[in-house]
JSON list of C-alpha atoms in Angstrom, two decimals:
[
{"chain": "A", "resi": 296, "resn": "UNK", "atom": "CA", "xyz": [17.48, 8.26, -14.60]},
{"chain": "A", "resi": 297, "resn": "UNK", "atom": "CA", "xyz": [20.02, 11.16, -15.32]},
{"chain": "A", "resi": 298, "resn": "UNK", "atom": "CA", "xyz": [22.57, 8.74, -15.92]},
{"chain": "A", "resi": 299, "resn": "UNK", "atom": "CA", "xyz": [21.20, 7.35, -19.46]},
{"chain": "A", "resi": 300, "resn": "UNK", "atom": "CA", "xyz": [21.64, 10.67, -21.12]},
{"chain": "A", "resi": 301, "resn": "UNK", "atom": "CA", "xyz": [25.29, 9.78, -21.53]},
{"chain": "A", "resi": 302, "resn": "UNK", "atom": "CA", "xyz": [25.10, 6.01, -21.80]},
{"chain": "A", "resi": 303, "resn": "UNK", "atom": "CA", "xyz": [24.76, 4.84, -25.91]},
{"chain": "A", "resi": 304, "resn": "UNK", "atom": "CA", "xyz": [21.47, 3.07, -24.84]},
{"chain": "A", "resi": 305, "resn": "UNK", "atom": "CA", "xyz": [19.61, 3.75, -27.91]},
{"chain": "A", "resi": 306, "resn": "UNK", "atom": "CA", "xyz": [16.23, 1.43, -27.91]},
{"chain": "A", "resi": 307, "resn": "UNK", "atom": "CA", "xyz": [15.79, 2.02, -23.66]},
{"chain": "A", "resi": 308, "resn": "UNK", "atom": "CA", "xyz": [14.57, -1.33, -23.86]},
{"chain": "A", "resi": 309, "resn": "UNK", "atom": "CA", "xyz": [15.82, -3.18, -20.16]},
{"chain": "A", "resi": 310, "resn": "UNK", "atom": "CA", "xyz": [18.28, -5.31, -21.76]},
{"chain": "A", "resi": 311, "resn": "UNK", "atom": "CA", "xyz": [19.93, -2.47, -23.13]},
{"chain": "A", "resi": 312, "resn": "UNK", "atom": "CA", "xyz": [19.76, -0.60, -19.77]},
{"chain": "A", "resi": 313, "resn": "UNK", "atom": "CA", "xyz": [20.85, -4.04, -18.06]},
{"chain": "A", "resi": 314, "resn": "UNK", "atom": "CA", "xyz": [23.93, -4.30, -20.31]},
{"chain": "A", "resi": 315, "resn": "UNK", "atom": "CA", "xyz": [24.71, -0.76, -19.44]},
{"chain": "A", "resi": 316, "resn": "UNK", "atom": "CA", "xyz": [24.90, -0.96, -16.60]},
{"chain": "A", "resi": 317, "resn": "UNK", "atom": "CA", "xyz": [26.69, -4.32, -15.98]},
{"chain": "A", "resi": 318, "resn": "UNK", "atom": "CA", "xyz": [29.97, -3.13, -18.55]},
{"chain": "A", "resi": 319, "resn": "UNK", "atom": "CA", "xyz": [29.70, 0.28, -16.40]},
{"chain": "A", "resi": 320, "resn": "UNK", "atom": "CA", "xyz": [30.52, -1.69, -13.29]},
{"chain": "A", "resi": 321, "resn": "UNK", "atom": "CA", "xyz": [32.74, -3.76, -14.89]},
{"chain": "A", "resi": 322, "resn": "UNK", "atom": "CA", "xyz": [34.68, -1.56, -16.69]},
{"chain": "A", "resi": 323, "resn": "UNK", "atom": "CA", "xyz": [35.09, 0.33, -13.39]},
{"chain": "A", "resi": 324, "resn": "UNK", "atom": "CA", "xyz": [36.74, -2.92, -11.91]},
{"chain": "A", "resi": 325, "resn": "UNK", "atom": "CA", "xyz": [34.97, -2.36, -8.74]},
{"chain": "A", "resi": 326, "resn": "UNK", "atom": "CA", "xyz": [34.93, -5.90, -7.95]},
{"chain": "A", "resi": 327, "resn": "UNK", "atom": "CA", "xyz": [31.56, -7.83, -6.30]},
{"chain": "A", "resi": 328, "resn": "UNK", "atom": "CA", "xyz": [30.14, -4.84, -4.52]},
{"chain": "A", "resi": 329, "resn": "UNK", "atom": "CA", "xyz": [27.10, -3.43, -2.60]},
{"chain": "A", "resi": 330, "resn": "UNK", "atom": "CA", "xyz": [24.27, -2.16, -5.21]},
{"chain": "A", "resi": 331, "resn": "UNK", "atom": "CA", "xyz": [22.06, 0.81, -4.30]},
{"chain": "A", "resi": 332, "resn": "UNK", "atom": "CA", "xyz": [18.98, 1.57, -6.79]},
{"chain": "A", "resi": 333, "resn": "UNK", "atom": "CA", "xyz": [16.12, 4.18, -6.24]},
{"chain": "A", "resi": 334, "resn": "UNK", "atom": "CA", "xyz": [12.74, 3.63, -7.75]},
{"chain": "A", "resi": 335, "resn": "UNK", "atom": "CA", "xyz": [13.31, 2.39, -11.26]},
{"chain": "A", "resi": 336, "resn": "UNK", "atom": "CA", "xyz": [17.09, 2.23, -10.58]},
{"chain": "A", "resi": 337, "resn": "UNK", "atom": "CA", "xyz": [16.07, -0.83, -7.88]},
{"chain": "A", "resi": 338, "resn": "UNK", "atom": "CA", "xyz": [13.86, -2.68, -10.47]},
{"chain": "A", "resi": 339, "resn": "UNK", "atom": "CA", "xyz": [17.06, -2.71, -12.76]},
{"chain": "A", "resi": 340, "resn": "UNK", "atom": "CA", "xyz": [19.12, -4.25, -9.97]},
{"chain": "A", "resi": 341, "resn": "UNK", "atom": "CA", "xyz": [16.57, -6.78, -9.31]},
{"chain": "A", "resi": 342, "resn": "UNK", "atom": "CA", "xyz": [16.53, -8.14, -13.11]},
{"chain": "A", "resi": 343, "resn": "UNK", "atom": "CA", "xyz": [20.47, -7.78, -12.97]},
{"chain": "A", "resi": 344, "resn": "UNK", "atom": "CA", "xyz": [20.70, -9.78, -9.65]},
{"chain": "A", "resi": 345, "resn": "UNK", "atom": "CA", "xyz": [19.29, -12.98, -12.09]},
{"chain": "A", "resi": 346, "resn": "UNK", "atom": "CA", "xyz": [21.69, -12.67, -15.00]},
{"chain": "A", "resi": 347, "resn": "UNK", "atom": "CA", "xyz": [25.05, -13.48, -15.23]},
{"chain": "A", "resi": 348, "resn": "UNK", "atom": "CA", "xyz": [25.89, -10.74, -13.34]},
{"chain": "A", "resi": 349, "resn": "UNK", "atom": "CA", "xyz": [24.85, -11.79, -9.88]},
{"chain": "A", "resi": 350, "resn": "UNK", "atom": "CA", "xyz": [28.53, -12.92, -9.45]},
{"chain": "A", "resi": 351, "resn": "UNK", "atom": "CA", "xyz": [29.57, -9.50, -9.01]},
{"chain": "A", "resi": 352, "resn": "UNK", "atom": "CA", "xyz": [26.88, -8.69, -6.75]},
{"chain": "A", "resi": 353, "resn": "UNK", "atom": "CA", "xyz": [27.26, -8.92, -3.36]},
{"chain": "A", "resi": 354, "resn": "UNK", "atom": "CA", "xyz": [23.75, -7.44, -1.85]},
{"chain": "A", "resi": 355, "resn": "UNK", "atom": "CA", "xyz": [21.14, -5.13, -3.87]},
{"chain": "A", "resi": 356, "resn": "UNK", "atom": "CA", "xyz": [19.89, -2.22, -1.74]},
{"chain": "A", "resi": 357, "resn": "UNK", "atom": "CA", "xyz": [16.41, -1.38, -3.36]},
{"chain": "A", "resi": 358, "resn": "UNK", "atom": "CA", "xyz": [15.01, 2.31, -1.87]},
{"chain": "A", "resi": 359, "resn": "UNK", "atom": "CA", "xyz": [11.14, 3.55, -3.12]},
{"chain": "A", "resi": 360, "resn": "UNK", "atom": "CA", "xyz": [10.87, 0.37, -5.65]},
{"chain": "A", "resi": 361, "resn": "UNK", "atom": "CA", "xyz": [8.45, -2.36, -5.45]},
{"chain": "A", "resi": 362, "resn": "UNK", "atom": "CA", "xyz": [9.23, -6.15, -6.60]},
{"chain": "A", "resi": 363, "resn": "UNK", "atom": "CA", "xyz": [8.29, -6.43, -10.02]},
{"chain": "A", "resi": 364, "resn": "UNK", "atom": "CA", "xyz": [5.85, -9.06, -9.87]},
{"chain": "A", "resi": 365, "resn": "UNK", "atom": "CA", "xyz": [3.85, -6.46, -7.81]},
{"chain": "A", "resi": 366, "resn": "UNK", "atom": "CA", "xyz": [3.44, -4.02, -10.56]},
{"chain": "A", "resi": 367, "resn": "UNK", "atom": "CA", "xyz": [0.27, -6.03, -11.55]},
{"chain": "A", "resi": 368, "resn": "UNK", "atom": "CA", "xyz": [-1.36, -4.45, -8.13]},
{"chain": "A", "resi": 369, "resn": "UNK", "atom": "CA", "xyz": [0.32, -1.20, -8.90]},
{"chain": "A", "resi": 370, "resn": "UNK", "atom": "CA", "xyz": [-1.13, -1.07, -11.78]},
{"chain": "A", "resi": 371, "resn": "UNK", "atom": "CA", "xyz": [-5.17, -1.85, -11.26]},
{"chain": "A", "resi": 372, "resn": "UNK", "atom": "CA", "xyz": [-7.32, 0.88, -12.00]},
{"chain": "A", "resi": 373, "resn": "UNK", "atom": "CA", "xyz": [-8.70, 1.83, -8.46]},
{"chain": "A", "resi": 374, "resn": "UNK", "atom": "CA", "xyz": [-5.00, 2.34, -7.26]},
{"chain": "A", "resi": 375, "resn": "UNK", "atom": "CA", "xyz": [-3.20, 3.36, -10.27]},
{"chain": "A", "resi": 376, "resn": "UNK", "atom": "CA", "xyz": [-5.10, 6.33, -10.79]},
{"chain": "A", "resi": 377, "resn": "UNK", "atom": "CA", "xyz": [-4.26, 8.05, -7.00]},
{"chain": "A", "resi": 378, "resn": "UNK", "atom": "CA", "xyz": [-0.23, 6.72, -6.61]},
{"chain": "A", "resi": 379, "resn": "UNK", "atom": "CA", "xyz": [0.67, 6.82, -10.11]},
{"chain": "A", "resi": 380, "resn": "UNK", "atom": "CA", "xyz": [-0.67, 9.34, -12.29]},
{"chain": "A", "resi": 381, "resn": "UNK", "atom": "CA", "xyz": [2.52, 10.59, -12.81]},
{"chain": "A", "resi": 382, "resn": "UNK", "atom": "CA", "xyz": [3.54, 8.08, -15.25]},
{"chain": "A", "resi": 383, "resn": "UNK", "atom": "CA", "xyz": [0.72, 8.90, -17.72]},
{"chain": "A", "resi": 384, "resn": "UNK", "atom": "CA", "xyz": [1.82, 12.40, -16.98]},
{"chain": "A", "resi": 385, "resn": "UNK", "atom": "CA", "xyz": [5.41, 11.01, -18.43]},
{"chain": "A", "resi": 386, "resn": "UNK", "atom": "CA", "xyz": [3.83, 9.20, -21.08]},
{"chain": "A", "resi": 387, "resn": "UNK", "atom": "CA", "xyz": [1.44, 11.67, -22.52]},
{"chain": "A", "resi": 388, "resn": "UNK", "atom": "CA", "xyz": [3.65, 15.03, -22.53]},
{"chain": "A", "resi": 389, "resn": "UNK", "atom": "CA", "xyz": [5.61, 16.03, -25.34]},
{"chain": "A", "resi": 390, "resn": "UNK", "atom": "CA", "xyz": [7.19, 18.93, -24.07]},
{"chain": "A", "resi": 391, "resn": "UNK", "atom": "CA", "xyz": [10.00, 17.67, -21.40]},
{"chain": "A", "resi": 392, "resn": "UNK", "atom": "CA", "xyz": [10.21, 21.41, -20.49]},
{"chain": "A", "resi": 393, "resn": "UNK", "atom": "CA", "xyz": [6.52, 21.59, -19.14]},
{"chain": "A", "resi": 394, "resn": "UNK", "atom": "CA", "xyz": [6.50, 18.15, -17.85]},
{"chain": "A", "resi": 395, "resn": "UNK", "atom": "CA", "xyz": [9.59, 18.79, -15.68]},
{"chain": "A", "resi": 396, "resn": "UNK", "atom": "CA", "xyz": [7.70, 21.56, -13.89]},
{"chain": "A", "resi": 397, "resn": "UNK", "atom": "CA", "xyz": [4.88, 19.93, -13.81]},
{"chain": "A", "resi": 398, "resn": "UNK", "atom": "CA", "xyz": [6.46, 17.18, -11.56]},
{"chain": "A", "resi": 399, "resn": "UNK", "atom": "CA", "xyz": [7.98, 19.31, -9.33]},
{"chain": "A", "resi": 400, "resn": "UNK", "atom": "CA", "xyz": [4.58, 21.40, -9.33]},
{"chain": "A", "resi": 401, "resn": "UNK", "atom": "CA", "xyz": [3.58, 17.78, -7.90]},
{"chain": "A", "resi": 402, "resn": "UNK", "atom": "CA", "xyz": [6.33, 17.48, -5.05]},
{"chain": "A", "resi": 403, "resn": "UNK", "atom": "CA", "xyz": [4.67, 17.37, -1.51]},
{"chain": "A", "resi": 404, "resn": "UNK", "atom": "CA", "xyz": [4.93, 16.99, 2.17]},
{"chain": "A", "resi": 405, "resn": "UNK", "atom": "CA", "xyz": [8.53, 15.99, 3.20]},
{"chain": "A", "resi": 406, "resn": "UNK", "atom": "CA", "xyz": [10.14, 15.92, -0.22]},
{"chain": "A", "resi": 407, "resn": "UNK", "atom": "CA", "xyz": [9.19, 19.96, -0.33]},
{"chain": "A", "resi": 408, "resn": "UNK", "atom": "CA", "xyz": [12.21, 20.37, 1.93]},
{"chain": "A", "resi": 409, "resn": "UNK", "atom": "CA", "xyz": [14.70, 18.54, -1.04]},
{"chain": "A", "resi": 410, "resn": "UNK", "atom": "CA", "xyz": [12.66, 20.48, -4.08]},
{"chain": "A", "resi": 411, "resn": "UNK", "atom": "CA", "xyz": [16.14, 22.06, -5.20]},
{"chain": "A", "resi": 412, "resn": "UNK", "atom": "CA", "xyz": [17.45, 18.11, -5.07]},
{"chain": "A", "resi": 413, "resn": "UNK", "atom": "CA", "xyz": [14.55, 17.45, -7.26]},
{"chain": "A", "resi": 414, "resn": "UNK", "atom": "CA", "xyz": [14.46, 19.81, -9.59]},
{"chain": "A", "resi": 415, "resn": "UNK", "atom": "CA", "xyz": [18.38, 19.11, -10.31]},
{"chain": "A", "resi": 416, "resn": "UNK", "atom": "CA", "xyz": [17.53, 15.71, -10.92]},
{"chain": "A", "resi": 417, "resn": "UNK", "atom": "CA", "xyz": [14.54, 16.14, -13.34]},
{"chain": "A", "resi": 418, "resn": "UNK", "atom": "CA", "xyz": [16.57, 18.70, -15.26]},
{"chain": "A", "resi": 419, "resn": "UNK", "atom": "CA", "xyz": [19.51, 15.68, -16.15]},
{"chain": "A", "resi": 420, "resn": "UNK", "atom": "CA", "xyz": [16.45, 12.99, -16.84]},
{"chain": "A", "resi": 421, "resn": "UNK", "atom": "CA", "xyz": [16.38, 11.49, -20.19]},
{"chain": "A", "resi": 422, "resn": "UNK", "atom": "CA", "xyz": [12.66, 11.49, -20.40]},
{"chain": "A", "resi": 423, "resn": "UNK", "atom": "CA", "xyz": [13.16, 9.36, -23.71]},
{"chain": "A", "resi": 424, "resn": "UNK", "atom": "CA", "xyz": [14.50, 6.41, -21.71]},
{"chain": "A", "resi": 425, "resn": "UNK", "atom": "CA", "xyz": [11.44, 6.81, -19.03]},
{"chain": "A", "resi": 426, "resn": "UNK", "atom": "CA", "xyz": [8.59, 7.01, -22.00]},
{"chain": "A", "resi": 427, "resn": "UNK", "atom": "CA", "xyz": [10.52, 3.56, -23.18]},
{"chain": "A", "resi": 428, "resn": "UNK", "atom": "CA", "xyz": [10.47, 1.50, -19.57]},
{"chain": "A", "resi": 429, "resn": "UNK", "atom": "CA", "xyz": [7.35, 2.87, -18.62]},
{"chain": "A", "resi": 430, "resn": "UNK", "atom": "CA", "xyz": [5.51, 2.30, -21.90]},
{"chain": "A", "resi": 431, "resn": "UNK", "atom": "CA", "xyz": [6.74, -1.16, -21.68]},
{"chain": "A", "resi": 432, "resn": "UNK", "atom": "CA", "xyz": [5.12, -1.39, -17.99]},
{"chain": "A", "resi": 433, "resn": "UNK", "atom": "CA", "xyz": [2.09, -0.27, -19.19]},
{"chain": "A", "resi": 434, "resn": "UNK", "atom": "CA", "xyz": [1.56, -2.68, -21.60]},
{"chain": "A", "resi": 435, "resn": "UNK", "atom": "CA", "xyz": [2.26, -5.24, -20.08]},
{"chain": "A", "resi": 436, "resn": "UNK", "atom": "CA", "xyz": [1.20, -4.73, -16.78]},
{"chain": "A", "resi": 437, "resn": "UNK", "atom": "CA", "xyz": [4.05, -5.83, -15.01]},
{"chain": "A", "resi": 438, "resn": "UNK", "atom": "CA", "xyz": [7.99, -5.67, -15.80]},
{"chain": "A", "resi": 439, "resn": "UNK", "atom": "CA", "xyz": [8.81, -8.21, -18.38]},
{"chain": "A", "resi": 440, "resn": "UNK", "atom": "CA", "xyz": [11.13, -10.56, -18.06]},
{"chain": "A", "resi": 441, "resn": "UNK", "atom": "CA", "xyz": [14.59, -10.35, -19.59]},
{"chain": "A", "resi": 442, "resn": "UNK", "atom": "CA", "xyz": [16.32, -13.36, -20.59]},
{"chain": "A", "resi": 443, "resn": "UNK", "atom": "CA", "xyz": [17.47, -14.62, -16.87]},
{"chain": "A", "resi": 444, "resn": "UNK", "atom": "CA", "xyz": [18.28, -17.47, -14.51]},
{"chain": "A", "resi": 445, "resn": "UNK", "atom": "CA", "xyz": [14.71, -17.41, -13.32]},
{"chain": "A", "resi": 446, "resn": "UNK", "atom": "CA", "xyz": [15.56, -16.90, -9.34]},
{"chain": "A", "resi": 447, "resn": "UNK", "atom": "CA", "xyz": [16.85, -14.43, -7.59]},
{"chain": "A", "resi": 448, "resn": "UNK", "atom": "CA", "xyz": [18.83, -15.25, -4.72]},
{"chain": "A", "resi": 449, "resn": "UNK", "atom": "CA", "xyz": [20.57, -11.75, -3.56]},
{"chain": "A", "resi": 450, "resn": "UNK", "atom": "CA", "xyz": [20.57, -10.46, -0.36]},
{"chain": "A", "resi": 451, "resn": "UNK", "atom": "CA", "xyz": [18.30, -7.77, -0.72]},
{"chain": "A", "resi": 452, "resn": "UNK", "atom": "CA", "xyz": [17.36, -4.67, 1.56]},
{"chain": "A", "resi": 453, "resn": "UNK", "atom": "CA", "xyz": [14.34, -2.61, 0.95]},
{"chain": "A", "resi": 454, "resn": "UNK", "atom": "CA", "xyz": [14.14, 0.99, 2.09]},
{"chain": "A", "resi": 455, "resn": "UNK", "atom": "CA", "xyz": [10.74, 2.95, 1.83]},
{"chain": "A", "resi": 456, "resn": "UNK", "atom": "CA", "xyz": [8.51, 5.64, 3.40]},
{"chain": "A", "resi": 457, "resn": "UNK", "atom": "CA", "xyz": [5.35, 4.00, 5.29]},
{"chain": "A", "resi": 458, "resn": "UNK", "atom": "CA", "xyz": [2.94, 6.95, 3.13]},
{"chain": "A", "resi": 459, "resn": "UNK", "atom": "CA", "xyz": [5.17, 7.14, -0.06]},
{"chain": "A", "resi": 460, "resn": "UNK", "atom": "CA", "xyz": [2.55, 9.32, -2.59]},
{"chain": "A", "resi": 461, "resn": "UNK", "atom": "CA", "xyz": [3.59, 6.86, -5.17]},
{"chain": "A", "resi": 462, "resn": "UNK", "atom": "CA", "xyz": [3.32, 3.63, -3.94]},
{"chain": "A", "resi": 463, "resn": "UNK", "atom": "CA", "xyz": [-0.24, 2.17, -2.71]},
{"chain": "A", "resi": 464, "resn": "UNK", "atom": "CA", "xyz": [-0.40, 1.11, 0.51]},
{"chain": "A", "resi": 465, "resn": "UNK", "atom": "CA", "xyz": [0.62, -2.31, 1.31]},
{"chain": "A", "resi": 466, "resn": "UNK", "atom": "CA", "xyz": [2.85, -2.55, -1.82]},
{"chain": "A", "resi": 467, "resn": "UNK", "atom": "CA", "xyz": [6.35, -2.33, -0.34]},
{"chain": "A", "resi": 468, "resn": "UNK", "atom": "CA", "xyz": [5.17, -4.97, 2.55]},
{"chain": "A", "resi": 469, "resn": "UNK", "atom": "CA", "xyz": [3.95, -7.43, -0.25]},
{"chain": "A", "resi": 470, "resn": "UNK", "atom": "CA", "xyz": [7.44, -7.02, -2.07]},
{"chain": "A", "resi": 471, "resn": "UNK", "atom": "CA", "xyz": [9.43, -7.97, 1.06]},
{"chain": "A", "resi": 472, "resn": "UNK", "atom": "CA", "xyz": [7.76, -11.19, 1.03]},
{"chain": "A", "resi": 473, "resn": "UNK", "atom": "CA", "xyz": [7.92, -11.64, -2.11]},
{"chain": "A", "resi": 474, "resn": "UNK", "atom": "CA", "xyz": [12.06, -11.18, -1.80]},
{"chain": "A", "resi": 475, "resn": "UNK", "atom": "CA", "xyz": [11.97, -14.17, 0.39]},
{"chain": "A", "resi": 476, "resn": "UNK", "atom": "CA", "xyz": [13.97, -14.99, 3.33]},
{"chain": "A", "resi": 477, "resn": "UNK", "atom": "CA", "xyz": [17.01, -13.13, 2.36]},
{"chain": "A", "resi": 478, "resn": "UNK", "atom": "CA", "xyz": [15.21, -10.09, 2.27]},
{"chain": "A", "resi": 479, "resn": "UNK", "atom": "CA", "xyz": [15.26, -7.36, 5.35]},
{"chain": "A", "resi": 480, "resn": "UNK", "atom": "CA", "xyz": [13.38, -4.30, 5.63]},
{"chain": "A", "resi": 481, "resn": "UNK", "atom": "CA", "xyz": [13.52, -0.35, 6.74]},
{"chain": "A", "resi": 482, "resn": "UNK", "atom": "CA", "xyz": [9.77, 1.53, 6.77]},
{"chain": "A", "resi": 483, "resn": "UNK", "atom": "CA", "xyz": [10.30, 5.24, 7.51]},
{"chain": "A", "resi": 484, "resn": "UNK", "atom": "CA", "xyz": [7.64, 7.61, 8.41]},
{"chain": "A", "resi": 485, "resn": "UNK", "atom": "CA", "xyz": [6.30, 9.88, 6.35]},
{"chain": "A", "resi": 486, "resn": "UNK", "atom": "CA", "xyz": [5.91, 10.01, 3.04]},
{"chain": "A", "resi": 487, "resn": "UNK", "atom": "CA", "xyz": [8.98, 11.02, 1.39]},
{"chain": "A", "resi": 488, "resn": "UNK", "atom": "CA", "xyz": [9.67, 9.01, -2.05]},
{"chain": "A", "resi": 489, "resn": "UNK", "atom": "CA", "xyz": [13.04, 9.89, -1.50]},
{"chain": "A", "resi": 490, "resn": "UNK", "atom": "CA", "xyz": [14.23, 8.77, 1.73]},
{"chain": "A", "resi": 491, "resn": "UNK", "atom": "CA", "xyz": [18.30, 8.48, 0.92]},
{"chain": "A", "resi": 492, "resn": "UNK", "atom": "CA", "xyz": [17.70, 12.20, 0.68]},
{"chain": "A", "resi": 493, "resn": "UNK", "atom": "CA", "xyz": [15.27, 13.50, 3.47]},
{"chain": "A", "resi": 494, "resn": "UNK", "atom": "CA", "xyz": [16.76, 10.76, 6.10]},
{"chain": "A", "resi": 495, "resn": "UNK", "atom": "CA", "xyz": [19.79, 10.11, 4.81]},
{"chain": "A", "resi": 496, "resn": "UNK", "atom": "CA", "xyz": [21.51, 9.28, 8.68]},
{"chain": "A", "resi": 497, "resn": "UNK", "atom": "CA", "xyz": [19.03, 6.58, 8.95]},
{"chain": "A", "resi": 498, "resn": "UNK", "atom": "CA", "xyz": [19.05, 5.28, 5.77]},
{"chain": "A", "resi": 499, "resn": "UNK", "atom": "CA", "xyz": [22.93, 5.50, 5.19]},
{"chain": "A", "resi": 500, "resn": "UNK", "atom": "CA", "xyz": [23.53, 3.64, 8.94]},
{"chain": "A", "resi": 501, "resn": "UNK", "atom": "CA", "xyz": [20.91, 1.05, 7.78]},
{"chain": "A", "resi": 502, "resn": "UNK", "atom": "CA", "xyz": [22.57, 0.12, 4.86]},
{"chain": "A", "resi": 503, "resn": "UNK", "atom": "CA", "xyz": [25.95, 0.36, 6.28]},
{"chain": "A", "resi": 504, "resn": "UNK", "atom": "CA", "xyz": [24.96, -2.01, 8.85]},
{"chain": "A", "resi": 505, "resn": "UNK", "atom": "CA", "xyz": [23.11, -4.54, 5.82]},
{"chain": "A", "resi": 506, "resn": "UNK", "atom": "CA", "xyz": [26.13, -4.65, 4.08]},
{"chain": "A", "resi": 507, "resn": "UNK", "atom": "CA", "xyz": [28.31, -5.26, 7.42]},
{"chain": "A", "resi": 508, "resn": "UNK", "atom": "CA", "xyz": [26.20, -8.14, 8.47]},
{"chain": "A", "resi": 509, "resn": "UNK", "atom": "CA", "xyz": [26.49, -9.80, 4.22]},
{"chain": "A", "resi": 510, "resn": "UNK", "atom": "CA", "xyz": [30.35, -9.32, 4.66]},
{"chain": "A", "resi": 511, "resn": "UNK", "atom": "CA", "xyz": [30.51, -11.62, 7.75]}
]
């Protein structure tokens, strides 16, 4: 998240990030407006959707993120250790330097054609702020709760690669369900963890047409 580098978020604990985010928007007097997240970016919008925020809100766009509540699967053993090594990779390195190539050492298959996009974005991440979120996940197995309504009621679109190297199989399928009945769904091919970048016509009409169909 390249953006907290120049935020005042001190702790990185999700309330902080959460307020952050929320004053950004506000102070930018967009109005309620469509919300795009990627990965951790999505599981922010989803805890923001249930504070006093939603107002503002008109959908949340989620792209390579599962529901929260499903961390608990992403994180058991037999999984965890083939789609997520990477965040003990995060967790355990003290030299951002080295761990930054080591990641993009890690990029494969159809994200090898956006490694430049990559690297540019691991070179602006505050590492600090992912040790602090994903610490928290580990701990607790799943992403705590903030201090919320208790429902979330957004309309929510969830973008993903069918074979995304990060996310087990069957996670992104579980999440839509777990969205509920307001929730709609585009699975790509491939297994790109970055599909706003590698099909961004087919991701960009998608969402167009999401936001269209919320509007009317």
């Amino acid at each position: 998240m390249p953006w907290l580098r120049d935020s005042g978020v001190q702790t990185y604990g999700l309330m902080d990030v959460l307020t952050f985010v929320a004053r950004t928007a506000r102070d930018a007097n967009l109005g309620p407006t469509h919300f795009v997240g990627h990965d951790l970016g999505g599981v922010v919008l989803y805890w923001l959707a249930q504070t006093g925020f939603r107002s503002a809100m008109k959908t949340v766009t989620i792209i390579a993120a599962p529901h929260p509540e499903t961390y608990s699967a992403f994180m058991t053993p037999d999984r965890y250790a083939q789609s997520a090594r990477y965040i003990d990779t995060i967790l355990a390195s003290n030299n951002d330097t080295d761990l930054r190539q080591t990641l993009l050492d890690g990029v494969t298959g159809a994200d090898c054609d956006i490694r430049a996009d990559i690297a540019a974005g691991l070179a602006a991440t505050d590492f600090a702020a992912l040790r602090g979120i994903y610490a928290t996940i580990r701990e607790s197995t799943a992403m705590p709760a903030p201090r919320t309504t208790g429902r979330f009621d957004c309309p929510v679109a969830v973008v993903h690669s069918a074979d995304d190297r990060y996310l087990p199989a069957g996670l992104m399928a579980e999440s839509v369900v777990r969205f509920g009945t307001r929730a709609t769904a585009l699975t790509l091919d491939g297994d790109s963890h970055y599909p706003h970048l590698t099909a961004s016509g087919r991701v960009a009409g998608y969402a167009e047409e999401f936001w269209n169909d919320a509007e009317t």
